[in-house]
CSV table of C-alpha atoms in Angstrom, one decimal:
chain,number,residue,atom,x,y,z
I,1,MET,CA,-20.5,-93.1,-22.2
I,2,THR,CA,-21.2,-97.2,-22.9
I,3,ARG,CA,-21.1,-98.2,-26.7
I,4,LEU,CA,-24.4,-98.7,-28.1
I,5,ASP,CA,-24.2,-102.3,-29.8
I,6,VAL,CA,-26.7,-103.1,-32.4
I,7,LEU,CA,-27.5,-106.4,-33.0
I,8,GLY,CA,-28.5,-107.2,-36.7
I,9,ASN,CA,-28.0,-106.9,-40.4
I,10,VAL,CA,-26.1,-104.9,-42.6
I,11,SER,CA,-27.1,-105.3,-46.2
I,12,ARG,CA,-27.3,-105.2,-49.9
I,13,ASP,CA,-31.0,-103.6,-50.6
I,14,VAL,CA,-33.2,-102.8,-53.4
I,15,THR,CA,-36.3,-100.6,-52.7
I,16,ARG,CA,-38.9,-100.3,-55.2
I,17,TYR,CA,-41.8,-97.5,-55.7
I,18,PRO,CA,-44.5,-97.6,-58.1
I,19,ASN,CA,-43.3,-94.4,-59.2
I,20,HIS,CA,-39.9,-95.7,-60.4
I,21,ARG,CA,-38.1,-94.3,-57.1
I,22,GLY,CA,-35.8,-96.4,-55.2
I,23,GLY,CA,-33.1,-98.9,-56.5
I,24,ALA,CA,-30.0,-100.5,-55.1
I,25,ARG,CA,-28.1,-99.0,-51.9
I,26,ILE,CA,-26.7,-100.2,-48.8
I,27,GLY,CA,-29.0,-100.9,-45.8
I,28,GLY,CA,-29.9,-103.1,-42.7
I,29,ALA,CA,-31.4,-102.2,-39.4
I,30,ALA,CA,-27.9,-102.7,-37.8
I,31,LEU,CA,-26.3,-100.0,-39.9
I,32,PHE,CA,-29.0,-97.7,-40.2
I,33,VAL,CA,-29.6,-97.7,-35.9
I,34,ALA,CA,-26.1,-97.3,-35.5
I,35,LEU,CA,-25.2,-94.5,-38.0
I,36,ALA,CA,-28.3,-92.5,-36.6
I,37,ALA,CA,-26.6,-92.9,-32.9
I,38,ALA,CA,-23.2,-91.9,-34.2
I,39,ARG,CA,-24.4,-89.0,-35.8
I,40,ALA,CA,-26.2,-87.9,-32.6
I,41,GLY,CA,-22.9,-88.4,-30.8
I,42,ARG,CA,-23.4,-91.7,-29.7
I,43,HIS,CA,-20.7,-94.3,-29.8
I,44,ALA,CA,-22.1,-97.0,-31.5
I,45,ALA,CA,-21.2,-100.1,-33.4
I,46,PRO,CA,-23.2,-102.5,-35.7
I,47,VAL,CA,-22.7,-106.2,-34.7
I,48,CYS,CA,-23.1,-108.3,-37.7
I,49,VAL,CA,-21.8,-110.6,-40.0
I,50,LEU,CA,-20.6,-109.0,-43.8
I,51,GLY,CA,-19.8,-111.2,-46.6
I,52,GLN,CA,-17.0,-110.9,-49.0
I,53,ASP,CA,-19.3,-108.4,-51.4
I,54,LEU,CA,-19.7,-106.0,-48.2
I,55,ALA,CA,-16.3,-106.5,-46.7
I,56,HIS,CA,-14.8,-103.1,-47.6
I,57,VAL,CA,-17.9,-101.0,-45.9
I,58,PRO,CA,-16.1,-100.2,-43.0
I,59,GLN,CA,-13.6,-98.5,-45.0
I,60,ALA,CA,-16.6,-96.4,-47.1
I,61,PRO,CA,-17.1,-92.8,-46.7
I,62,GLY,CA,-20.2,-91.1,-45.7
I,63,LEU,CA,-20.0,-93.7,-42.7
I,64,GLY,CA,-18.1,-91.9,-40.3
I,65,GLY,CA,-18.4,-92.5,-36.7
I,66,ILE,CA,-19.1,-96.1,-36.8
I,67,ASP,CA,-17.3,-98.4,-34.7
I,68,TRP,CA,-16.8,-101.5,-36.8
I,69,SER,CA,-14.7,-103.3,-34.5
I,70,ALA,CA,-17.6,-105.6,-33.6
I,71,CYS,CA,-18.7,-107.1,-36.9
I,72,SER,CA,-17.7,-110.2,-38.1
I,73,LYS,CA,-16.5,-111.0,-42.0
I,74,ALA,CA,-17.4,-114.3,-43.7
I,75,GLU,CA,-16.9,-116.1,-46.9
I,76,GLY,CA,-20.3,-115.8,-49.1
I,77,PRO,CA,-22.7,-113.1,-49.9
I,78,SER,CA,-24.1,-110.5,-47.3
I,79,THR,CA,-27.8,-110.3,-46.7
I,80,ARG,CA,-29.7,-109.0,-49.4
I,81,PHE,CA,-33.5,-107.7,-49.4
I,82,ASP,CA,-36.0,-106.6,-52.1
I,83,LEU,CA,-38.5,-104.4,-50.4
I,84,ARG,CA,-41.6,-103.4,-52.5
I,85,TYR,CA,-43.5,-100.1,-51.0
I,86,ASN,CA,-46.6,-98.4,-52.4
I,87,LEU,CA,-47.1,-94.6,-53.2
I,88,GLN,CA,-47.8,-94.1,-49.2
I,89,GLY,CA,-44.6,-95.7,-48.5
I,90,GLU,CA,-46.0,-98.8,-46.5
I,91,LEU,CA,-44.1,-102.0,-47.2
I,92,ILE,CA,-46.2,-104.4,-49.3
I,93,ASN,CA,-43.9,-107.1,-50.0
I,94,VAL,CA,-39.9,-108.0,-48.9
I,95,ARG,CA,-37.8,-111.1,-50.3
I,96,ALA,CA,-34.7,-111.7,-48.4
I,97,ALA,CA,-31.8,-113.5,-48.9
I,98,TYR,CA,-29.8,-114.0,-45.7
I,99,GLY,CA,-26.3,-115.3,-46.9
I,100,VAL,CA,-23.6,-114.8,-44.0
I,101,ALA,CA,-25.8,-113.7,-41.8
I,102,GLU,CA,-27.5,-117.4,-41.0
I,103,ARG,CA,-24.3,-117.1,-38.7
I,104,LEU,CA,-25.5,-113.9,-37.0
I,105,THR,CA,-27.0,-115.7,-33.9
I,106,ASP,CA,-23.9,-117.2,-32.9
I,107,HIS,CA,-21.6,-114.2,-33.6
I,108,VAL,CA,-24.0,-112.2,-31.4
I,109,LEU,CA,-24.1,-114.7,-28.5
I,110,ALA,CA,-20.3,-114.8,-28.4
I,111,HIS,CA,-19.8,-111.2,-28.5
I,112,ILE,CA,-22.5,-110.7,-25.4
I,113,GLU,CA,-20.3,-113.2,-23.7
I,114,ARG,CA,-17.3,-111.2,-24.2
I,115,TYR,CA,-19.3,-108.0,-23.3
I,116,PRO,CA,-21.9,-108.9,-20.9
I,117,ASP,CA,-22.0,-105.4,-18.9
I,118,GLY,CA,-22.5,-103.6,-22.5
I,119,GLU,CA,-25.9,-101.6,-23.7
I,120,TYR,CA,-27.4,-103.2,-26.7
I,121,HIS,CA,-30.4,-102.5,-29.3
I,122,VAL,CA,-31.8,-105.9,-30.7
I,123,CYS,CA,-33.3,-105.9,-34.2
I,124,CYS,CA,-35.5,-108.9,-33.8
I,125,ARG,CA,-35.6,-109.8,-37.5
I,126,HIS,CA,-34.7,-113.0,-39.1
I,127,PRO,CA,-32.5,-114.7,-39.0
I,128,LEU,CA,-31.4,-113.8,-35.7
I,129,ASP,CA,-32.9,-116.2,-32.9
I,130,ALA,CA,-34.4,-113.2,-30.9
I,131,ALA,CA,-35.1,-116.1,-28.0
I,132,ALA,CA,-31.6,-117.2,-27.3
I,133,VAL,CA,-30.3,-113.2,-27.7
I,134,LEU,CA,-32.9,-112.1,-25.3
I,135,SER,CA,-32.6,-114.9,-22.8
I,136,ARG,CA,-28.6,-114.3,-22.8
I,137,LEU,CA,-29.0,-110.4,-22.4
I,138,THR,CA,-31.4,-110.9,-19.7
I,139,HIS,CA,-29.1,-113.5,-17.7
I,140,HIS,CA,-26.3,-110.9,-17.7
I,141,ARG,CA,-28.8,-107.9,-16.5
I,142,ALA,CA,-27.8,-106.1,-19.8
I,143,THR,CA,-29.5,-103.0,-20.8
I,144,PHE,CA,-31.4,-103.4,-24.2
I,145,SER,CA,-33.6,-102.2,-26.4
I,146,ILE,CA,-35.7,-103.7,-29.2
I,147,ASP,CA,-37.6,-102.8,-32.3
I,148,PHE,CA,-39.5,-105.1,-35.2
I,149,PHE,CA,-39.9,-105.3,-38.6
I,150,LEU,CA,-43.4,-105.5,-39.8
I,151,THR,CA,-43.5,-108.2,-42.1
I,152,SER,CA,-42.4,-110.6,-39.0
I,153,ALA,CA,-43.7,-108.7,-36.2
I,154,GLU,CA,-46.2,-110.9,-34.9
I,155,THR,CA,-44.0,-113.8,-34.8
I,156,MET,CA,-41.1,-112.5,-33.5
I,157,ILE,CA,-43.4,-110.4,-30.5
I,158,ARG,CA,-44.7,-113.4,-29.6
I,159,THR,CA,-40.9,-115.1,-29.1
I,160,ALA,CA,-39.8,-111.9,-27.5
I,161,ALA,CA,-42.9,-111.9,-25.1
I,162,PRO,CA,-41.2,-113.6,-22.0
I,163,TRP,CA,-38.4,-110.6,-21.8
I,164,LEU,CA,-40.5,-107.6,-23.1
I,165,ASN,CA,-40.7,-105.9,-19.8
I,166,GLN,CA,-37.1,-106.1,-19.5
I,167,ALA,CA,-36.3,-103.7,-22.6
I,168,SER,CA,-35.2,-100.0,-21.6
I,169,ALA,CA,-37.3,-99.4,-25.0
I,170,LEU,CA,-39.3,-100.4,-27.8
I,171,PHE,CA,-39.9,-99.2,-31.1
I,172,VAL,CA,-42.8,-100.2,-33.5
I,173,ASN,CA,-44.9,-98.5,-36.4
I,174,ALA,CA,-48.5,-98.4,-35.8
I,175,ALA,CA,-49.2,-101.4,-37.1
I,176,GLU,CA,-46.7,-103.2,-35.2
I,177,HIS,CA,-48.1,-101.2,-32.3
I,178,ARG,CA,-51.5,-102.9,-32.7
I,179,LEU,CA,-50.1,-106.4,-32.8
I,180,LEU,CA,-47.8,-105.4,-29.8
I,181,GLN,CA,-51.3,-104.3,-27.7
I,182,SER,CA,-52.9,-107.6,-28.8
I,183,LEU,CA,-49.7,-110.1,-27.9
I,184,ALA,CA,-48.5,-108.5,-24.8
I,185,ASP,CA,-49.3,-106.1,-21.5
I,186,THR,CA,-47.9,-102.9,-22.9
I,187,THR,CA,-48.9,-101.3,-19.3
I,188,ALA,CA,-46.0,-103.3,-17.9
I,189,LEU,CA,-43.5,-101.6,-20.8
I,190,PRO,CA,-41.4,-98.8,-19.5
I,191,GLU,CA,-41.0,-97.2,-23.2
I,192,VAL,CA,-42.8,-97.8,-26.1
I,193,VAL,CA,-42.0,-95.3,-29.0
I,194,VAL,CA,-44.5,-95.6,-32.1
I,195,THR,CA,-44.1,-93.9,-35.4
I,196,ASP,CA,-47.4,-93.5,-37.8
I,197,GLY,CA,-45.7,-92.0,-41.0
I,198,PRO,CA,-46.1,-88.1,-41.2
I,199,ARG,CA,-48.7,-88.6,-38.0
I,200,PRO,CA,-47.7,-87.6,-34.6
I,201,ALA,CA,-44.8,-90.1,-33.2
I,202,ARG,CA,-45.6,-90.8,-29.4
I,203,VAL,CA,-43.8,-92.5,-26.6
I,204,TRP,CA,-46.0,-94.3,-24.3
I,205,SER,CA,-44.8,-95.2,-20.6
I,206,PHE,CA,-46.6,-97.8,-18.7
I,207,GLY,CA,-49.6,-97.6,-21.1
I,208,ARG,CA,-49.7,-93.9,-20.5
I,209,GLU,CA,-48.8,-91.6,-23.1
I,210,ALA,CA,-45.6,-89.4,-22.3
I,211,ALA,CA,-44.5,-87.6,-25.4
I,212,SER,CA,-46.2,-86.8,-28.7
I,213,VAL,CA,-44.4,-84.9,-31.6
I,214,LEU,CA,-45.5,-84.4,-35.1
I,215,PRO,CA,-42.9,-85.2,-37.6
I,216,PRO,CA,-41.6,-82.3,-39.6
I,217,SER,CA,-42.8,-82.4,-43.3
I,218,GLN,CA,-40.5,-83.5,-45.8
I,219,PRO,CA,-41.1,-84.6,-49.2
I,220,PRO,CA,-39.8,-88.2,-48.7
I,221,ARG,CA,-37.1,-89.7,-51.3
I,222,GLU,CA,-36.5,-93.2,-49.2
I,223,VAL,CA,-38.4,-94.4,-46.4
I,224,SER,CA,-36.8,-97.7,-45.6
I,225,GLY,CA,-34.5,-97.2,-42.7
I,226,ALA,CA,-36.6,-94.1,-41.3
I,227,GLY,CA,-37.5,-95.9,-38.2
I,228,ASP,CA,-34.4,-97.6,-37.8
I,229,THR,CA,-32.7,-93.8,-37.7
I,230,LEU,CA,-35.2,-92.5,-35.3
I,231,ALA,CA,-34.3,-95.4,-33.0
I,232,GLY,CA,-30.8,-94.9,-33.3
I,233,ALA,CA,-31.2,-90.8,-32.7
I,234,PHE,CA,-33.8,-91.4,-29.6
I,235,LEU,CA,-31.3,-94.1,-28.0
I,236,ALA,CA,-28.6,-91.4,-28.1
I,237,HIS,CA,-30.6,-88.9,-26.9
I,238,ARG,CA,-32.3,-90.5,-24.3
I,239,SER,CA,-28.6,-91.8,-22.9
I,240,ARG,CA,-27.6,-88.1,-22.4
I,241,GLY,CA,-30.5,-87.2,-20.1
I,242,ALA,CA,-32.9,-85.9,-22.9
I,243,THR,CA,-36.4,-86.3,-21.8
I,244,PRO,CA,-39.0,-88.4,-24.0
I,245,THR,CA,-40.2,-85.4,-25.8
I,246,GLN,CA,-37.2,-84.0,-26.3
I,247,ALA,CA,-35.5,-87.2,-27.4
I,248,LEU,CA,-38.6,-87.6,-29.7
I,249,ALA,CA,-38.2,-84.4,-31.2
I,250,GLU,CA,-34.4,-85.0,-32.2
I,251,ALA,CA,-35.3,-88.3,-33.3
I,252,THR,CA,-38.2,-87.3,-35.8
I,253,GLU,CA,-36.1,-84.4,-37.2
I,254,ALA,CA,-33.4,-87.5,-38.0
I,255,ALA,CA,-35.8,-89.0,-39.6
I,256,ALA,CA,-37.1,-86.7,-41.8
I,257,HIS,CA,-33.9,-85.5,-42.8
I,258,PHE,CA,-32.9,-89.3,-43.7
I,259,VAL,CA,-35.9,-89.8,-46.0
I,260,ALA,CA,-35.2,-86.5,-47.8
I,261,ALA,CA,-31.9,-87.3,-48.3
I,262,PRO,CA,-30.1,-89.7,-51.4
I,263,PRO,CA,-29.8,-93.2,-50.2
I,264,LEU,CA,-26.6,-94.5,-49.4
I,265,PRO,CA,-25.1,-96.3,-52.5
I,266,VAL,CA,-23.4,-99.6,-52.3
I,267,PRO,CA,-20.0,-98.6,-52.1
I,268,ALA,CA,-17.3,-99.4,-55.0
I,269,ARG,CA,-14.8,-101.8,-54.0
I,270,PRO,CA,-11.6,-100.4,-53.4
I,271,ARG,CA,-8.8,-101.3,-55.9
I,272,ALA,CA,-6.6,-103.6,-55.7
Protein backbone atom coordinates (compact mmCIF):
# COMPACT_ATOMS: atom_id res chain seq x y z
CA MET A 1 0.00 0.00 0.00
CA THR A 2 1.29 3.48 -0.87
CA ARG A 3 2.47 5.52 2.10
CA LEU A 4 0.27 8.44 3.16
CA ASP A 5 2.47 11.54 3.33
CA VAL A 6 0.91 14.24 5.50
CA LEU A 7 2.03 17.78 4.62
CA GLY A 8 1.82 20.10 7.62
CA ASN A 9 3.07 21.10 11.05
CA VAL A 10 4.23 19.26 14.13
CA SER A 11 4.08 21.75 16.97
CA ARG A 12 4.24 22.60 20.65
CA ASP A 13 0.71 23.52 21.71
CA VAL A 14 -0.95 25.08 24.70
CA THR A 15 -4.73 24.57 24.92
CA ARG A 16 -6.90 26.60 27.26
CA TYR A 17 -10.51 26.07 28.40
CA PRO A 18 -12.66 28.13 30.82
CA ASN A 19 -12.80 25.22 33.30
CA HIS A 20 -8.99 25.03 33.49
CA ARG A 21 -8.65 21.96 31.28
CA GLY A 22 -5.87 21.92 28.77
CA GLY A 23 -2.19 22.67 29.06
CA ALA A 24 1.06 22.08 27.19
CA ARG A 25 1.26 19.19 24.74
CA ILE A 26 2.70 18.09 21.45
CA GLY A 27 0.38 18.66 18.51
CA GLY A 28 0.08 19.73 14.92
CA ALA A 29 -2.15 18.48 12.12
CA ALA A 30 0.60 16.51 10.40
CA LEU A 31 1.28 14.59 13.62
CA PHE A 32 -2.36 13.82 14.44
CA VAL A 33 -3.37 12.79 10.90
CA ALA A 34 -0.32 10.55 10.48
CA LEU A 35 -0.69 9.03 13.95
CA ALA A 36 -4.38 8.22 13.43
CA ALA A 37 -3.67 6.70 10.02
CA ALA A 38 -0.83 4.60 11.47
CA ARG A 39 -2.99 3.39 14.35
CA ALA A 40 -5.60 2.37 11.77
CA GLY A 41 -2.98 0.28 9.94
CA ARG A 42 -1.83 2.70 7.25
CA HIS A 43 1.84 3.44 6.56
CA ALA A 44 1.96 7.19 7.21
CA ALA A 45 4.60 9.90 7.46
CA PRO A 46 4.43 13.56 8.53
CA VAL A 47 6.24 15.77 6.04
CA CYS A 48 7.22 18.57 8.41
CA VAL A 49 10.05 20.70 9.73
CA LEU A 50 11.10 20.19 13.36
CA GLY A 51 13.06 22.74 15.33
CA GLN A 52 15.75 21.98 17.86
CA ASP A 53 13.18 21.80 20.67
CA LEU A 54 11.32 18.92 18.98
CA ALA A 55 14.18 17.24 17.13
CA HIS A 56 13.95 14.27 19.53
CA VAL A 57 10.21 13.66 18.94
CA PRO A 58 10.74 10.81 16.43
CA GLN A 59 12.31 8.78 19.26
CA ALA A 60 9.54 9.54 21.78
CA PRO A 61 7.37 6.72 23.19
CA GLY A 62 3.69 6.72 22.26
CA LEU A 63 4.27 7.70 18.65
CA GLY A 64 5.03 4.22 17.39
CA GLY A 65 4.01 3.36 13.88
CA ILE A 66 4.75 6.76 12.37
CA ASP A 67 7.38 6.90 9.64
CA TRP A 68 9.57 9.93 10.44
CA SER A 69 11.82 9.63 7.40
CA ALA A 70 10.17 12.58 5.64
CA CYS A 71 10.68 15.14 8.43
CA SER A 72 13.36 17.79 8.21
CA LYS A 73 15.22 19.28 11.15
CA ALA A 74 16.40 22.87 11.36
CA GLU A 75 18.00 25.22 13.85
CA GLY A 76 15.46 27.37 15.64
CA PRO A 77 12.15 26.89 17.46
CA SER A 78 9.38 24.61 16.22
CA THR A 79 5.88 25.88 15.48
CA ARG A 80 3.95 26.91 18.58
CA PHE A 81 0.19 27.34 18.92
CA ASP A 82 -1.81 28.85 21.78
CA LEU A 83 -5.40 27.61 21.33
CA ARG A 84 -8.30 28.98 23.37
CA TYR A 85 -11.64 27.11 23.44
CA ASN A 86 -15.03 27.72 25.01
CA LEU A 87 -16.82 25.14 27.16
CA GLN A 88 -18.49 23.66 24.07
CA GLY A 89 -15.08 22.87 22.58
CA GLU A 90 -15.32 25.59 19.92
CA LEU A 91 -12.10 27.38 19.02
CA ILE A 92 -12.40 31.08 19.83
CA ASN A 93 -8.82 32.31 19.50
CA VAL A 94 -5.45 31.10 18.26
CA ARG A 95 -1.98 32.59 18.39
CA ALA A 96 0.80 31.10 16.31
CA ALA A 97 4.57 31.40 16.05
CA TYR A 98 5.68 29.34 13.06
CA GLY A 99 9.42 29.23 13.74
CA VAL A 100 11.27 26.80 11.47
CA ALA A 101 7.99 25.88 9.72
CA GLU A 102 8.50 29.00 7.62
CA ARG A 103 10.67 26.57 5.60
CA LEU A 104 7.85 24.05 5.28
CA THR A 105 6.78 24.90 1.72
CA ASP A 106 10.29 24.46 0.30
CA HIS A 107 10.65 21.15 2.14
CA VAL A 108 7.27 19.92 0.91
CA LEU A 109 7.87 20.90 -2.73
CA ALA A 110 11.24 19.14 -2.73
CA HIS A 111 9.61 16.05 -1.19
CA ILE A 112 6.91 15.98 -3.87
CA GLU A 113 9.57 16.15 -6.58
CA ARG A 114 11.28 13.13 -5.02
CA TYR A 115 8.00 11.20 -4.74
CA PRO A 116 5.71 12.45 -7.53
CA ASP A 117 3.66 9.24 -7.47
CA GLY A 118 2.98 9.42 -3.75
CA GLU A 119 -0.33 9.80 -1.95
CA TYR A 120 -0.69 12.99 0.04
CA HIS A 121 -2.85 14.69 2.63
CA VAL A 122 -2.49 18.48 2.59
CA CYS A 123 -3.12 20.38 5.81
CA CYS A 124 -4.07 23.72 4.20
CA ARG A 125 -2.89 25.94 7.03
CA HIS A 126 -0.32 28.67 7.46
CA PRO A 127 2.55 28.88 6.78
CA LEU A 128 2.18 26.36 3.93
CA ASP A 129 1.84 27.91 0.46
CA ALA A 130 -1.22 25.88 -0.47
CA ALA A 131 -1.41 27.16 -4.06
CA ALA A 132 2.17 26.13 -4.84
CA VAL A 133 1.72 22.71 -3.23
CA LEU A 134 -1.64 21.89 -4.81
CA SER A 135 -0.45 23.08 -8.21
CA ARG A 136 2.59 20.79 -7.97
CA LEU A 137 0.53 17.80 -6.85
CA THR A 138 -1.96 18.33 -9.68
CA HIS A 139 0.88 18.68 -12.18
CA HIS A 140 2.14 15.24 -11.14
CA ARG A 141 -1.41 13.83 -11.06
CA ALA A 142 -0.79 12.72 -7.52
CA THR A 143 -3.60 11.50 -5.28
CA PHE A 144 -4.28 13.98 -2.49
CA SER A 145 -6.83 14.95 0.15
CA ILE A 146 -7.22 18.29 1.95
CA ASP A 147 -8.28 19.72 5.29
CA PHE A 148 -8.59 23.26 6.63
CA PHE A 149 -8.34 25.11 9.96
CA LEU A 150 -11.26 27.35 10.88
CA THR A 151 -9.32 30.54 11.62
CA SER A 152 -7.77 30.55 8.13
CA ALA A 153 -10.37 28.47 6.29
CA GLU A 154 -11.92 31.25 4.21
CA THR A 155 -8.55 32.39 2.88
CA MET A 156 -7.33 28.85 2.29
CA ILE A 157 -10.53 27.68 0.58
CA ARG A 158 -10.30 30.63 -1.81
CA THR A 159 -6.65 29.81 -2.44
CA ALA A 160 -7.31 26.10 -2.97
CA ALA A 161 -10.46 26.58 -5.07
CA PRO A 162 -8.87 25.82 -8.49
CA TRP A 163 -7.75 22.39 -7.27
CA LEU A 164 -10.54 21.30 -4.93
CA ASN A 165 -12.29 19.07 -7.48
CA GLN A 166 -9.01 17.19 -7.97
CA ALA A 167 -8.90 16.15 -4.31
CA SER A 168 -10.01 12.64 -3.39
CA ALA A 169 -11.53 13.96 -0.16
CA LEU A 170 -11.98 17.20 1.79
CA PHE A 171 -12.32 17.34 5.58
CA VAL A 172 -14.18 20.24 7.18
CA ASN A 173 -16.18 21.00 10.30
CA ALA A 174 -19.71 22.42 10.07
CA ALA A 175 -18.58 26.07 10.01
CA GLU A 176 -15.93 25.35 7.38
CA HIS A 177 -18.52 23.44 5.36
CA ARG A 178 -20.71 26.54 5.21
CA LEU A 179 -17.73 28.54 3.96
CA LEU A 180 -16.96 25.83 1.41
CA GLN A 181 -20.54 25.89 0.12
CA SER A 182 -20.39 29.66 -0.30
CA LEU A 183 -17.03 29.66 -2.09
CA ALA A 184 -17.02 26.50 -4.24
CA ASP A 185 -19.32 24.23 -6.23
CA THR A 186 -19.64 21.35 -3.80
CA THR A 187 -21.55 19.27 -6.37
CA ALA A 188 -18.21 18.89 -8.19
CA LEU A 189 -16.40 17.45 -5.15
CA PRO A 190 -16.03 13.64 -4.96
CA GLU A 191 -16.03 13.37 -1.16
CA VAL A 192 -16.54 15.96 1.57
CA VAL A 193 -16.37 14.71 5.17
CA VAL A 194 -18.16 17.06 7.58
CA THR A 195 -17.87 16.86 11.38
CA ASP A 196 -20.19 18.70 13.73
CA GLY A 197 -19.13 18.03 17.32
CA PRO A 198 -21.53 15.60 19.01
CA ARG A 199 -23.96 15.78 16.09
CA PRO A 200 -23.83 13.32 13.15
CA ALA A 201 -20.74 13.36 10.94
CA ARG A 202 -21.57 13.13 7.26
CA VAL A 203 -19.97 12.33 3.94
CA TRP A 204 -21.18 14.20 0.87
CA SER A 205 -20.37 12.89 -2.62
CA PHE A 206 -20.95 15.29 -5.52
CA GLY A 207 -23.47 17.18 -3.41
CA ARG A 208 -25.41 14.14 -2.18
CA GLU A 209 -25.24 12.59 1.26
CA ALA A 210 -23.36 9.29 1.10
CA ALA A 211 -23.02 8.50 4.82
CA SER A 212 -24.12 9.73 8.22
CA VAL A 213 -22.80 8.47 11.56
CA LEU A 214 -23.59 9.69 15.07
CA PRO A 215 -20.29 9.88 16.99
CA PRO A 216 -19.95 7.87 20.22
CA SER A 217 -20.69 9.91 23.31
CA GLN A 218 -17.44 10.43 25.20
CA PRO A 219 -16.77 13.20 27.76
CA PRO A 220 -14.01 15.24 26.11
CA ARG A 221 -10.73 15.93 27.87
CA GLU A 222 -9.09 17.56 24.85
CA VAL A 223 -10.77 18.43 21.53
CA SER A 224 -7.80 19.91 19.67
CA GLY A 225 -6.77 17.34 17.05
CA ALA A 226 -10.07 15.45 16.98
CA GLY A 227 -10.79 16.43 13.37
CA ASP A 228 -7.25 15.51 12.31
CA THR A 229 -7.64 12.14 14.02
CA LEU A 230 -10.90 11.52 12.19
CA ALA A 231 -9.29 12.44 8.86
CA GLY A 232 -6.32 10.10 9.33
CA ALA A 233 -8.49 7.16 10.38
CA PHE A 234 -11.00 7.77 7.58
CA LEU A 235 -8.27 7.86 4.93
CA ALA A 236 -6.70 4.68 6.29
CA HIS A 237 -9.95 2.74 6.18
CA ARG A 238 -10.99 4.08 2.77
CA SER A 239 -7.60 3.04 1.36
CA ARG A 240 -8.39 -0.55 2.34
CA GLY A 241 -11.72 -0.53 0.51
CA ALA A 242 -14.11 0.44 3.32
CA THR A 243 -17.33 2.12 2.24
CA PRO A 244 -17.87 5.76 3.27
CA THR A 245 -20.22 4.61 6.04
CA GLN A 246 -17.76 1.98 7.33
CA ALA A 247 -14.83 4.39 7.20
CA LEU A 248 -16.81 7.17 8.89
CA ALA A 249 -17.92 4.85 11.68
CA GLU A 250 -14.32 3.79 12.35
CA ALA A 251 -13.10 7.39 12.12
CA THR A 252 -15.68 8.79 14.53
CA GLU A 253 -14.81 6.00 16.98
CA ALA A 254 -11.11 6.90 16.72
CA ALA A 255 -11.86 10.60 17.26
CA ALA A 256 -14.05 9.82 20.29
CA HIS A 257 -11.25 7.79 21.88
CA PHE A 258 -8.82 10.60 21.10
CA VAL A 259 -10.81 13.34 22.86
CA ALA A 260 -11.34 11.15 25.93
CA ALA A 261 -7.68 10.16 26.27
CA PRO A 262 -4.93 12.18 28.00
CA PRO A 263 -3.21 14.60 25.60
CA LEU A 264 0.20 13.72 24.24
CA PRO A 265 2.81 15.36 26.49
CA VAL A 266 5.77 17.18 25.02
CA PRO A 267 8.42 14.45 25.28
CA ALA A 268 11.40 15.11 27.48
CA ARG A 269 14.72 15.42 25.72
CA PRO A 270 16.88 12.35 26.13
CA ARG A 271 19.79 12.66 28.50
CA ALA A 272 23.14 13.17 26.87
